PDB file of C-alpha atoms in Angstrom:
ATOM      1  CA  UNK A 528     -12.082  -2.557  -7.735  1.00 46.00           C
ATOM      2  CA  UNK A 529     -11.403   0.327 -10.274  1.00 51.00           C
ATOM      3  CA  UNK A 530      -8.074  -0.499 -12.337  1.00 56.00           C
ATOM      4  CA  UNK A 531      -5.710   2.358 -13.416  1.00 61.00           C
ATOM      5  CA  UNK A 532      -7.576   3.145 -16.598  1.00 65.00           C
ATOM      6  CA  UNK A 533     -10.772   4.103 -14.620  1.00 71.00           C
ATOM      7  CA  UNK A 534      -9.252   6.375 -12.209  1.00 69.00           C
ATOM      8  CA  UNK A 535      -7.002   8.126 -14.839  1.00 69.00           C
ATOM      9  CA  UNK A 536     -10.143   8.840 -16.569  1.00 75.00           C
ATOM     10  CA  UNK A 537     -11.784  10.345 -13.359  1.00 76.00           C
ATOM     11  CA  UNK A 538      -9.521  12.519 -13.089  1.00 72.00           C
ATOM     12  CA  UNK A 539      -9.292  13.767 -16.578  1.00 74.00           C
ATOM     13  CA  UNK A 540     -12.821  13.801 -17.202  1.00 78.00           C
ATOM     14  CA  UNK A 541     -13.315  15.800 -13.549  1.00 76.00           C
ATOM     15  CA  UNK A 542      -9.951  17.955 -15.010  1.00 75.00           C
ATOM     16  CA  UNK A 543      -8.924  17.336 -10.875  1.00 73.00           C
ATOM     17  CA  UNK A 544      -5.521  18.260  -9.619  1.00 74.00           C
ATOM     18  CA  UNK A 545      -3.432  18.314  -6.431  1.00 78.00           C
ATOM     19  CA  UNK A 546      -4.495  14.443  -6.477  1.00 76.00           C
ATOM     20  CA  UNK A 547      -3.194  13.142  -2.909  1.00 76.00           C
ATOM     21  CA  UNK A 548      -2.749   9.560  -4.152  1.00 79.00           C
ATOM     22  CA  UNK A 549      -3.060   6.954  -1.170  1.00 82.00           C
ATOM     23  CA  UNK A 550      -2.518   3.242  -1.086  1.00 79.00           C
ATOM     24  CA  UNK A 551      -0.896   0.288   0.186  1.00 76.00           C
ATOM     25  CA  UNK A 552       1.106  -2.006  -1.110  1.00 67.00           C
ATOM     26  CA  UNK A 553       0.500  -2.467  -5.141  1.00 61.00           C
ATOM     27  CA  UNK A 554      -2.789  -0.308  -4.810  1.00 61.00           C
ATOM     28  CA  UNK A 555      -0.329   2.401  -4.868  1.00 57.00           C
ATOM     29  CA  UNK A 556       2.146   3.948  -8.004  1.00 48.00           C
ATOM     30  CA  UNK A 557       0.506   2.907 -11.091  1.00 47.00           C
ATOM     31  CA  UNK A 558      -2.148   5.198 -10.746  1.00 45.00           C
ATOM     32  CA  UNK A 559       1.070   8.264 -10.190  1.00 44.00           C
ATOM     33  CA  UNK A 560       2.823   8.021 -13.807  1.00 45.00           C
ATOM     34  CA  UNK A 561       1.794   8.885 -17.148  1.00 46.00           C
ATOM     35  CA  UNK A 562      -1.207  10.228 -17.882  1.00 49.00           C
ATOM     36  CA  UNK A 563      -1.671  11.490 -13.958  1.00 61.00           C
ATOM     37  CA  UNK A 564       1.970  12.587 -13.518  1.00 61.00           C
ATOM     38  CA  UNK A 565       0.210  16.721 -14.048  1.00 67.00           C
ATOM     39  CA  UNK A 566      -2.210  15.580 -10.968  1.00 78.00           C
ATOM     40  CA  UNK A 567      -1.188  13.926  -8.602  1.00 82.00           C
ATOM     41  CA  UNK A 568       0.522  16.779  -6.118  1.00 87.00           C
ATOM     42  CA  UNK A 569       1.895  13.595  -3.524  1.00 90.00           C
ATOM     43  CA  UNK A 570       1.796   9.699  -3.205  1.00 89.00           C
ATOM     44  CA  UNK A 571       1.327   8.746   0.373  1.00 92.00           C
ATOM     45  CA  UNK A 572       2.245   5.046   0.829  1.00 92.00           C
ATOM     46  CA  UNK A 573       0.566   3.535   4.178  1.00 95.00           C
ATOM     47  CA  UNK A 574       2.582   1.177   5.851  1.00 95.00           C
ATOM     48  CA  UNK A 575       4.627   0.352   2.428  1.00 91.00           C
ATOM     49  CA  UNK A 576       6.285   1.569   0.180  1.00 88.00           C
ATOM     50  CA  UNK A 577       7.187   1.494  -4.159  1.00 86.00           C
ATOM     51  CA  UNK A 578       8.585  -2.186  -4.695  1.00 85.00           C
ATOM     52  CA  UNK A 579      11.795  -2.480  -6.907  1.00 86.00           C
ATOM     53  CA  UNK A 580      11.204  -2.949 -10.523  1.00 85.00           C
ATOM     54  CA  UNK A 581      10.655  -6.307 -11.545  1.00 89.00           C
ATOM     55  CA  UNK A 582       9.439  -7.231  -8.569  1.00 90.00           C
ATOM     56  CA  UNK A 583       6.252  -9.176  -7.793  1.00 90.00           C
ATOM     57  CA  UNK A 584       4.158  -8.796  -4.058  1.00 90.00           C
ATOM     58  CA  UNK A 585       4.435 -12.363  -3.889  1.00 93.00           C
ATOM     59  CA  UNK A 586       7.877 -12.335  -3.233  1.00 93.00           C
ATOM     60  CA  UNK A 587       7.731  -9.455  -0.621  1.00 90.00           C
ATOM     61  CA  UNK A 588       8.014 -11.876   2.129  1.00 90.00           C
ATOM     62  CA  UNK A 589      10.505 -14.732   0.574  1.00 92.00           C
ATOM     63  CA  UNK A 590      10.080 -18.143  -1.381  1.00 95.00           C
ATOM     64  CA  UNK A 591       9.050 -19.864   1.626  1.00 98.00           C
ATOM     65  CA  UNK A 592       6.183 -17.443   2.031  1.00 96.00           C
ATOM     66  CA  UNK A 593       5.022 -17.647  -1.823  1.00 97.00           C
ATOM     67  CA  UNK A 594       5.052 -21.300  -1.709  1.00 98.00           C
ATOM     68  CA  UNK A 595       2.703 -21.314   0.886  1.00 97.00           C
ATOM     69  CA  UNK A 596       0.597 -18.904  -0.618  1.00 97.00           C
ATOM     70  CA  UNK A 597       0.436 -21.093  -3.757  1.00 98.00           C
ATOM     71  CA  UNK A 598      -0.537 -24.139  -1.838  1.00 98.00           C
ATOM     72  CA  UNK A 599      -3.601 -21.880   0.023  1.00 97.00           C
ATOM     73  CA  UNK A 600      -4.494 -20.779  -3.902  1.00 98.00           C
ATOM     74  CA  UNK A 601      -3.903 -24.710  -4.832  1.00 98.00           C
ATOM     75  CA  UNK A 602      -5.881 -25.844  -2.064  1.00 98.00           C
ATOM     76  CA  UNK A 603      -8.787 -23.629  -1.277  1.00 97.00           C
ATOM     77  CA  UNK A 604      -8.547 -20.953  -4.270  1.00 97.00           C
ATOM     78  CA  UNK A 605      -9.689 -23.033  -7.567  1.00 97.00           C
ATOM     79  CA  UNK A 606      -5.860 -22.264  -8.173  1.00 97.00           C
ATOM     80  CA  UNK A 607      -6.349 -18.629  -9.233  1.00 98.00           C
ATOM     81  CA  UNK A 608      -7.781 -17.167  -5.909  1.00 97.00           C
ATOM     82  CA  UNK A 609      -5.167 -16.463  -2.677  1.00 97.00           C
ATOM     83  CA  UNK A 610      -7.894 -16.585   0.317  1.00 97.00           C
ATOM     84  CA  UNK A 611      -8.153 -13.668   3.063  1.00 95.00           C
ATOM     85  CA  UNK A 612      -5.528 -13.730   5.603  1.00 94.00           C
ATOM     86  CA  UNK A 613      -6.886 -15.565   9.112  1.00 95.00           C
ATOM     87  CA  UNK A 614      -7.718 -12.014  10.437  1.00 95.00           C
ATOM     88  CA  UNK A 615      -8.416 -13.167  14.042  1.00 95.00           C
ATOM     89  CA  UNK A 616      -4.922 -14.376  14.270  1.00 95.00           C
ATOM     90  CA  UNK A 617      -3.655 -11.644  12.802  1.00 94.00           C
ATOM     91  CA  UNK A 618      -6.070  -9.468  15.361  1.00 94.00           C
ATOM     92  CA  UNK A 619      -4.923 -11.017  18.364  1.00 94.00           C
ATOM     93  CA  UNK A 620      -2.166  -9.350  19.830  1.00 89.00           C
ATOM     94  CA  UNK A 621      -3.857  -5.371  18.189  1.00 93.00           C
ATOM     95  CA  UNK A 622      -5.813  -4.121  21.341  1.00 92.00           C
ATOM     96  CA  UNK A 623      -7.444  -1.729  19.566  1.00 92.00           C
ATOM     97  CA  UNK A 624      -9.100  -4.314  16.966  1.00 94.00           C
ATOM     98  CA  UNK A 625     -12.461  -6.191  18.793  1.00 94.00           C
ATOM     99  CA  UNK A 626     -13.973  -9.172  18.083  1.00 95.00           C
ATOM    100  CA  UNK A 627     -16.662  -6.649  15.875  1.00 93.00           C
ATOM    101  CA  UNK A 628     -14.110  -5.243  13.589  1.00 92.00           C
ATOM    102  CA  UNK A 629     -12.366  -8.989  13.029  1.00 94.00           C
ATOM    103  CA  UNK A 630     -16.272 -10.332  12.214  1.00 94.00           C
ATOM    104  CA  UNK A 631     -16.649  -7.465   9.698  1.00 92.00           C
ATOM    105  CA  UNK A 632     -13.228  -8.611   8.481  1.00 90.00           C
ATOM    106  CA  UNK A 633     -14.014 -12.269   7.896  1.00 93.00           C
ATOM    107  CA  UNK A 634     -17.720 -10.904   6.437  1.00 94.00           C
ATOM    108  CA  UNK A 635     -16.362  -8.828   3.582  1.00 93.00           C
ATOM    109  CA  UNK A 636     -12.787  -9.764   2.754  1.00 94.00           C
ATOM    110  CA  UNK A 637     -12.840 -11.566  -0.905  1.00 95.00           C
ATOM    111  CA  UNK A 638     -10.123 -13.720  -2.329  1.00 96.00           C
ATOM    112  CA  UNK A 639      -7.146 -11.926  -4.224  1.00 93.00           C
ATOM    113  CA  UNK A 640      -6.420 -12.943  -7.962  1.00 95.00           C
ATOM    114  CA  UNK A 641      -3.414 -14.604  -7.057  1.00 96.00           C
ATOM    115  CA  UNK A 642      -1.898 -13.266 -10.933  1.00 94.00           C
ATOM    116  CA  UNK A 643      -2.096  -9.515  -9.107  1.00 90.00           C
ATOM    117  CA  UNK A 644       0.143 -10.717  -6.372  1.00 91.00           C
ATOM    118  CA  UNK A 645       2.031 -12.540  -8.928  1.00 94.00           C
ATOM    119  CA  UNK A 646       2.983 -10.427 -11.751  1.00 91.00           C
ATOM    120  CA  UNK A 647       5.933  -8.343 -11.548  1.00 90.00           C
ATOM    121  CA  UNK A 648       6.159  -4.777 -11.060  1.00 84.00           C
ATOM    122  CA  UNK A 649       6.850  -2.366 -14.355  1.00 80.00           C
ATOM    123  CA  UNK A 650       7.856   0.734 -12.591  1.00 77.00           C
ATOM    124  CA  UNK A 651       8.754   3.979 -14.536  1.00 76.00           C
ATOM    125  CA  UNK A 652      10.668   7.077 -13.551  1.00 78.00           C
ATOM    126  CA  UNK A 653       7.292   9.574 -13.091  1.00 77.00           C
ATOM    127  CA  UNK A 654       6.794   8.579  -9.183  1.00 79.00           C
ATOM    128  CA  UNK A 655      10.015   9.669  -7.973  1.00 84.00           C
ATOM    129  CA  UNK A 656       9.418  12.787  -9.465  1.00 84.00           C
ATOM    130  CA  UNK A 657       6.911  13.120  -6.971  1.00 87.00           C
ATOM    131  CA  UNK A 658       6.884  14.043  -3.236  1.00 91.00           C
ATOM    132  CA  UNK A 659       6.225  11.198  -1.133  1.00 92.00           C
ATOM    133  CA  UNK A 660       5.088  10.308   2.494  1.00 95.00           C
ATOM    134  CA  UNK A 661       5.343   6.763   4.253  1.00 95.00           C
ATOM    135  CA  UNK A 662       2.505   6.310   6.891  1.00 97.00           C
ATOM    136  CA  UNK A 663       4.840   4.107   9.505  1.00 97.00           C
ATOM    137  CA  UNK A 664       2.617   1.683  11.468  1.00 96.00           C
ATOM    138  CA  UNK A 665       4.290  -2.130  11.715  1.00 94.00           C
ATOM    139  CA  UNK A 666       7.765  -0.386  11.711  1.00 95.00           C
ATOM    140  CA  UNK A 667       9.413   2.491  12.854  1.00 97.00           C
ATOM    141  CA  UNK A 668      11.752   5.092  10.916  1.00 97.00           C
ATOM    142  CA  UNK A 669      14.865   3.744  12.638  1.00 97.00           C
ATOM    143  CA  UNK A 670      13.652   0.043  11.445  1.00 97.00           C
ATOM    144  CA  UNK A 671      12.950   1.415   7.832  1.00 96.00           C
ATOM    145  CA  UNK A 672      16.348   2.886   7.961  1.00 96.00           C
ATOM    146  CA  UNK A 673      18.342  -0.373   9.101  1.00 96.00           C
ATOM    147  CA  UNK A 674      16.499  -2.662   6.925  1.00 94.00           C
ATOM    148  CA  UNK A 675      16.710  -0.481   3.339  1.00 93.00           C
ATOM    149  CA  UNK A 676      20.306  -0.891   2.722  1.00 93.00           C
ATOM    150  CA  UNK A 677      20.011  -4.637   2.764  1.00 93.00           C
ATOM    151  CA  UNK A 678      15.888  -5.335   2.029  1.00 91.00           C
ATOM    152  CA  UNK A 679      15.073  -4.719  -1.823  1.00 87.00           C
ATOM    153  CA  UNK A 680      12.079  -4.619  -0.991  1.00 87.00           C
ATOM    154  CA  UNK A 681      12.443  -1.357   1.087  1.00 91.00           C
ATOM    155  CA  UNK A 682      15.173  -0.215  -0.814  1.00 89.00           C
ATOM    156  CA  UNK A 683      13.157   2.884  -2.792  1.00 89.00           C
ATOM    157  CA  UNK A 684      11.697   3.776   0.944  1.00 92.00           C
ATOM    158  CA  UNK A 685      14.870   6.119   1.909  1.00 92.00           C
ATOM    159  CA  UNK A 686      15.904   7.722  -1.264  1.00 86.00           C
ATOM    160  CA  UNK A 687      14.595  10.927  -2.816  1.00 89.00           C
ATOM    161  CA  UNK A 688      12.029  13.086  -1.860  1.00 93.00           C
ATOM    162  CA  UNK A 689      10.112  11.295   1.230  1.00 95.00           C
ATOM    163  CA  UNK A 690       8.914  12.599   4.496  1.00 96.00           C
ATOM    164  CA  UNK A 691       7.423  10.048   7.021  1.00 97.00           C
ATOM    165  CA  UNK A 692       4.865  10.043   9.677  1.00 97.00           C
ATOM    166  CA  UNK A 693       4.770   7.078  12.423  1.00 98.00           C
ATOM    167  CA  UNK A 694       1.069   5.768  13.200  1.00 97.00           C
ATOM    168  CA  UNK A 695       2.634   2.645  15.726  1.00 96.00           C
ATOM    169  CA  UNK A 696      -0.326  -0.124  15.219  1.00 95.00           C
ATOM    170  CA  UNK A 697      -0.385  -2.904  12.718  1.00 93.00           C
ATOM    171  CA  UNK A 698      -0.343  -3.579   8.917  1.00 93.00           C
ATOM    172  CA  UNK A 699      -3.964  -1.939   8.390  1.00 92.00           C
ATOM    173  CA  UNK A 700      -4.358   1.486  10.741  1.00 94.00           C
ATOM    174  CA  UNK A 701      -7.836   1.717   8.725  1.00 92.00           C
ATOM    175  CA  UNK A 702      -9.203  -0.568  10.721  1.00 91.00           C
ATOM    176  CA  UNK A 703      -6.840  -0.428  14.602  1.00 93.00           C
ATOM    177  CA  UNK A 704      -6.864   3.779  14.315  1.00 95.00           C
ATOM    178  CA  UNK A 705      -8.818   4.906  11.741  1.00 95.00           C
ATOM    179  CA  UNK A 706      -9.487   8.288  13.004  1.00 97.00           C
ATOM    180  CA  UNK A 707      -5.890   8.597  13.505  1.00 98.00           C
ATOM    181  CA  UNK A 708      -4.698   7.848  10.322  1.00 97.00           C
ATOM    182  CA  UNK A 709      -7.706  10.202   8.807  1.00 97.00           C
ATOM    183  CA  UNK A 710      -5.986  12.725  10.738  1.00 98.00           C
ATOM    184  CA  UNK A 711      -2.504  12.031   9.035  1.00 97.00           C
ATOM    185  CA  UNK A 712      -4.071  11.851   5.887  1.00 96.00           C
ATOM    186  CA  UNK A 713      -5.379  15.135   6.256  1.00 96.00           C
ATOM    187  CA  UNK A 714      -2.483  16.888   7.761  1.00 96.00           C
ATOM    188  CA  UNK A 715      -0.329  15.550   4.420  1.00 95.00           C
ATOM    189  CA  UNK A 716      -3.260  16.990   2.560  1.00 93.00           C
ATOM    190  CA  UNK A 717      -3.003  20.571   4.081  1.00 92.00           C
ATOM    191  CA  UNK A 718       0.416  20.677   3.927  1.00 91.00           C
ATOM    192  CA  UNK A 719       0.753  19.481   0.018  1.00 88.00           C
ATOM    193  CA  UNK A 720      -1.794  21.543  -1.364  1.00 77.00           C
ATOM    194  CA  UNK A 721      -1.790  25.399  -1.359  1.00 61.00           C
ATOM    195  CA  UNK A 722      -5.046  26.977  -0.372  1.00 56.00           C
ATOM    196  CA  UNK A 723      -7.133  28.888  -2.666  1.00 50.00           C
ATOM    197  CA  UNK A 724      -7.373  32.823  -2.687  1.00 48.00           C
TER     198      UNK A 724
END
């Protein structure tokens, strides 16, 4: 996986701009301050969403949740690797995910460093200097709204300059409605950058 350094230089090397900058979870913000803040025209978050400073994805879901994560890295991860998720169990109740999509699943998902889900979260001030959509799939706007004032974790989700766009499926649209979310991702494009001539 390319780390922040290698797609900063991309982009200068390429001298690309209007960067639409899509991720999940911490795949997403780094890559939107400093050196890229000139670039990047919009960050589009997918079904999450900046995490407060100081903050580590390991504690998105609570201390009972990152304990058993730690036992799974303990156990089964040479204590440094958090397995993949059990994706058929996670598949069963998503119509639109068959027993083909959870194979290729199992097939290519690799263990995550657990130190990436660990390590807390040095935000700056250059993303919310930026426009920003959140691609709603496992909750709606009117969830996202109740939940912010009381969730840290959702708490930068509602302020500042965010439109959203609901995709109803599960945590990873990629894979239950891919061709719908290509569509949303291409809609946000059109409508962030100006054509040319």
């Amino acid at each position: 996986m390319a780390d922040e350094h290698d797609v900063v230089q991309v982009v200068l090397l390429e001298q690309v701009h209007d960067v639409l900058d899509v991720g999940r979870e911490v795949g997403l913000g780094r890559c939107g301050t400093g050196a890229l803040a000139h670039a990047v025209a919009r960050l589009v978050y997918v079904d999450s969403g900046p995490l407060p400073n100081g903050m580590a994805q390991a504690d998105f879901e609570g201390p009972d949740a990152r304990a058993a994560n730690q036992d799974l890295v303990r156990a089964h991860g040479d204590g440094w690797r958090l397995p993949p998720p059990p994706w058929a169990t996670l598949a069963a109740e998503v119509p639109e995910v068959d027993d083909a999509t959870v194979a290729a699943l199992v097939e290519g998902s690799q263990p995550q460093p657990w130190l990436s889900a660990t390590q807390p979260v040095a935000l700056t001030d250059a993303w919310t200097r930026l426009p920003r959509t959140g691609v709603l799939c496992s909750f709606s706007l009117d969830q996202l709204q109740q939940m912010a004032p009381h969730a840290p974790a959702f708490a930068h989700m509602v302020d500042g300059d965010w439109t959203y766009v609901e995709l109803p499926t599960w945590h990873w649209p990629m894979l239950s409605r891919p061709g719908a979310l290509a569509a949303v991702l291409d809609q946000v494009s059109r409508e962030t950058v100006a054509p040319v001539g």
